[in-house]
């Protein structure tokens, strides 16, 4: 994960077609026009990985005059599937409820507009094809589907 380290400050710099930004992402390639002056990078590696060599490679790739600061934290093992699923709440796309098999009735009720207990819903198996349902193409497909069934 790469984030603007200055996010939320007066030094925040929009890139990647953010509102009020004339800059654009150039086809999956980092250029001087589409990365931030200060970035926070979060990466996960298995135990024993040579993180220092990764930092060296990043510094060389981006022609950095100094090595970036980094820290290594130990993350306790957990049920990673459950952890990921907790981050995928049900959501409304227009009048359509988009949900996943593990959502409880309480999860669903938390996102439904008042009085819409019987709204149409679509249950997805989250994964590489649909993920969380928040991607613009998934939303476009859901909007198209709603227009077709009306």
Coordinates of C-alpha atoms in Angstrom, one line a residue:
X1 CA 0.0 0.0 0.0
X2 CA 1.4 3.4 -1.0
X3 CA -0.2 6.5 0.6
X4 CA 0.5 10.2 0.6
X5 CA 2.4 10.8 3.8
X6 CA 1.2 14.4 3.8
X7 CA -2.5 13.3 3.5
X8 CA -4.8 15.6 5.5
X9 CA -2.2 18.4 5.8
X10 CA -1.7 21.5 3.7
X11 CA 1.2 19.7 2.0
X12 CA -1.1 17.0 0.6
X13 CA -0.6 16.6 -3.1
X14 CA -3.3 15.0 -5.3
X15 CA -2.3 12.6 -8.0
X16 CA -4.2 9.8 -9.8
X17 CA -7.0 11.9 -11.2
X18 CA -8.2 13.1 -7.8
X19 CA -10.7 16.0 -7.8
X20 CA -9.3 19.3 -8.8
X21 CA -6.2 17.6 -10.1
X22 CA -4.9 17.9 -13.7
X23 CA -2.4 15.0 -13.2
X24 CA -3.1 11.5 -14.4
X25 CA -1.8 8.1 -13.7
X26 CA 0.2 6.9 -16.7
X27 CA -0.7 3.3 -17.4
X28 CA 0.6 1.6 -14.3
X29 CA 4.1 3.2 -14.5
X30 CA 5.4 5.5 -11.7
X31 CA 6.7 8.8 -13.1
X32 CA 7.7 12.0 -11.5
X33 CA 4.2 13.3 -12.3
X34 CA 2.3 10.6 -10.4
X35 CA 3.8 9.9 -7.0
X36 CA 3.9 12.0 -3.9
X37 CA 6.8 14.0 -2.5
X38 CA 6.5 12.0 0.7
X39 CA 5.0 8.5 0.7
X40 CA 4.2 6.0 3.3
X41 CA 4.6 2.4 2.0
X42 CA 3.2 -0.6 3.9
X43 CA 4.3 -4.0 2.7
X44 CA 4.0 -7.4 4.2
X45 CA 6.7 -10.1 4.0
X46 CA 7.1 -13.5 5.5
X47 CA 9.4 -13.9 8.5
X48 CA 13.1 -13.9 7.6
X49 CA 12.7 -11.8 4.4
X50 CA 15.6 -9.4 3.7
X51 CA 13.7 -6.2 3.9
X52 CA 16.9 -4.1 3.7
X53 CA 17.5 -5.4 0.2
X54 CA 14.0 -4.3 -0.8
X55 CA 14.6 -0.8 0.6
X56 CA 17.9 -0.7 -1.3
X57 CA 16.2 -1.7 -4.5
X58 CA 13.5 1.0 -4.0
X59 CA 16.1 3.6 -3.4
X60 CA 18.0 2.6 -6.5
X61 CA 14.9 2.4 -8.7
X62 CA 13.7 5.9 -7.8
X63 CA 17.3 7.3 -7.7
X64 CA 16.9 8.4 -4.1
X65 CA 19.9 10.2 -2.7
X66 CA 19.3 8.7 0.8
X67 CA 17.8 5.4 1.9
X68 CA 14.2 5.8 3.1
X69 CA 13.4 5.3 6.7
X70 CA 11.8 2.0 7.4
X71 CA 10.7 -0.2 10.3
X72 CA 9.9 -3.9 10.6
X73 CA 7.1 -4.9 12.9
X74 CA 6.1 -8.4 13.8
X75 CA 2.4 -9.1 13.1
X76 CA 0.8 -11.9 15.1
X77 CA -0.7 -14.7 13.0
X78 CA -4.5 -14.6 12.8
X79 CA -7.4 -15.9 10.7
X80 CA -6.5 -13.7 7.7
X81 CA -9.7 -14.7 5.7
X82 CA -11.9 -13.5 8.6
X83 CA -9.8 -10.3 8.9
X84 CA -10.2 -9.5 5.3
X85 CA -14.0 -10.3 5.4
X86 CA -14.4 -7.9 8.3
X87 CA -13.2 -5.1 6.0
X88 CA -15.8 -5.9 3.4
X89 CA -19.1 -4.6 4.7
X90 CA -22.3 -4.9 2.6
X91 CA -23.0 -1.8 0.6
X92 CA -25.7 -0.1 -1.4
X93 CA -25.2 0.5 -5.1
X94 CA -28.1 2.7 -6.0
X95 CA -31.2 0.7 -4.8
X96 CA -29.3 -2.6 -4.9
X97 CA -27.8 -4.2 -1.8
X98 CA -24.5 -5.8 -2.6
X99 CA -23.6 -8.4 0.0
X100 CA -21.4 -11.5 0.6
X101 CA -22.3 -14.9 2.1
X102 CA -20.6 -14.2 5.5
X103 CA -22.7 -11.0 6.2
X104 CA -25.2 -11.4 9.1
X105 CA -28.6 -9.8 9.2
X106 CA -27.2 -7.2 11.5
X107 CA -24.4 -6.3 9.0
X108 CA -27.1 -5.9 6.3
X109 CA -29.5 -3.9 8.5
X110 CA -26.6 -1.4 9.2
X111 CA -26.4 -0.3 5.6
X112 CA -30.1 -0.4 4.5
X113 CA -31.9 2.9 4.2
X114 CA -34.8 3.2 6.5
X115 CA -37.8 1.3 5.4
X116 CA -36.0 -0.8 2.7
X117 CA -35.9 -4.2 4.3
X118 CA -37.1 -5.8 1.0
X119 CA -34.7 -4.1 -1.4
X120 CA -33.2 -6.2 -4.2
X121 CA -29.9 -7.7 -3.3
X122 CA -27.0 -9.4 -5.1
X123 CA -24.8 -11.8 -3.3
X124 CA -21.3 -12.1 -4.5
X125 CA -18.4 -14.3 -3.7
X126 CA -15.7 -11.8 -3.0
X127 CA -12.4 -12.5 -4.8
X128 CA -10.3 -11.5 -7.8
X129 CA -13.4 -11.1 -10.0
X130 CA -15.5 -8.8 -7.8
X131 CA -13.5 -8.0 -4.7
X132 CA -15.3 -5.7 -2.3
X133 CA -17.8 -4.4 -4.8
X134 CA -16.4 -0.9 -4.6
X135 CA -14.6 -0.9 -7.9
X136 CA -16.1 1.4 -10.5
X137 CA -16.7 -1.4 -13.0
X138 CA -18.6 -3.4 -10.4
X139 CA -20.7 -0.4 -9.7
X140 CA -21.4 0.2 -13.4
X141 CA -22.5 -3.4 -13.8
X142 CA -24.8 -3.1 -10.8
X143 CA -26.3 0.1 -12.1
X144 CA -26.8 -1.6 -15.5
X145 CA -28.4 -4.6 -13.9
X146 CA -30.8 -2.4 -12.0
X147 CA -31.9 -0.6 -15.2
X148 CA -32.5 -4.0 -16.9
X149 CA -34.7 -5.5 -14.2
X150 CA -36.9 -2.4 -13.7

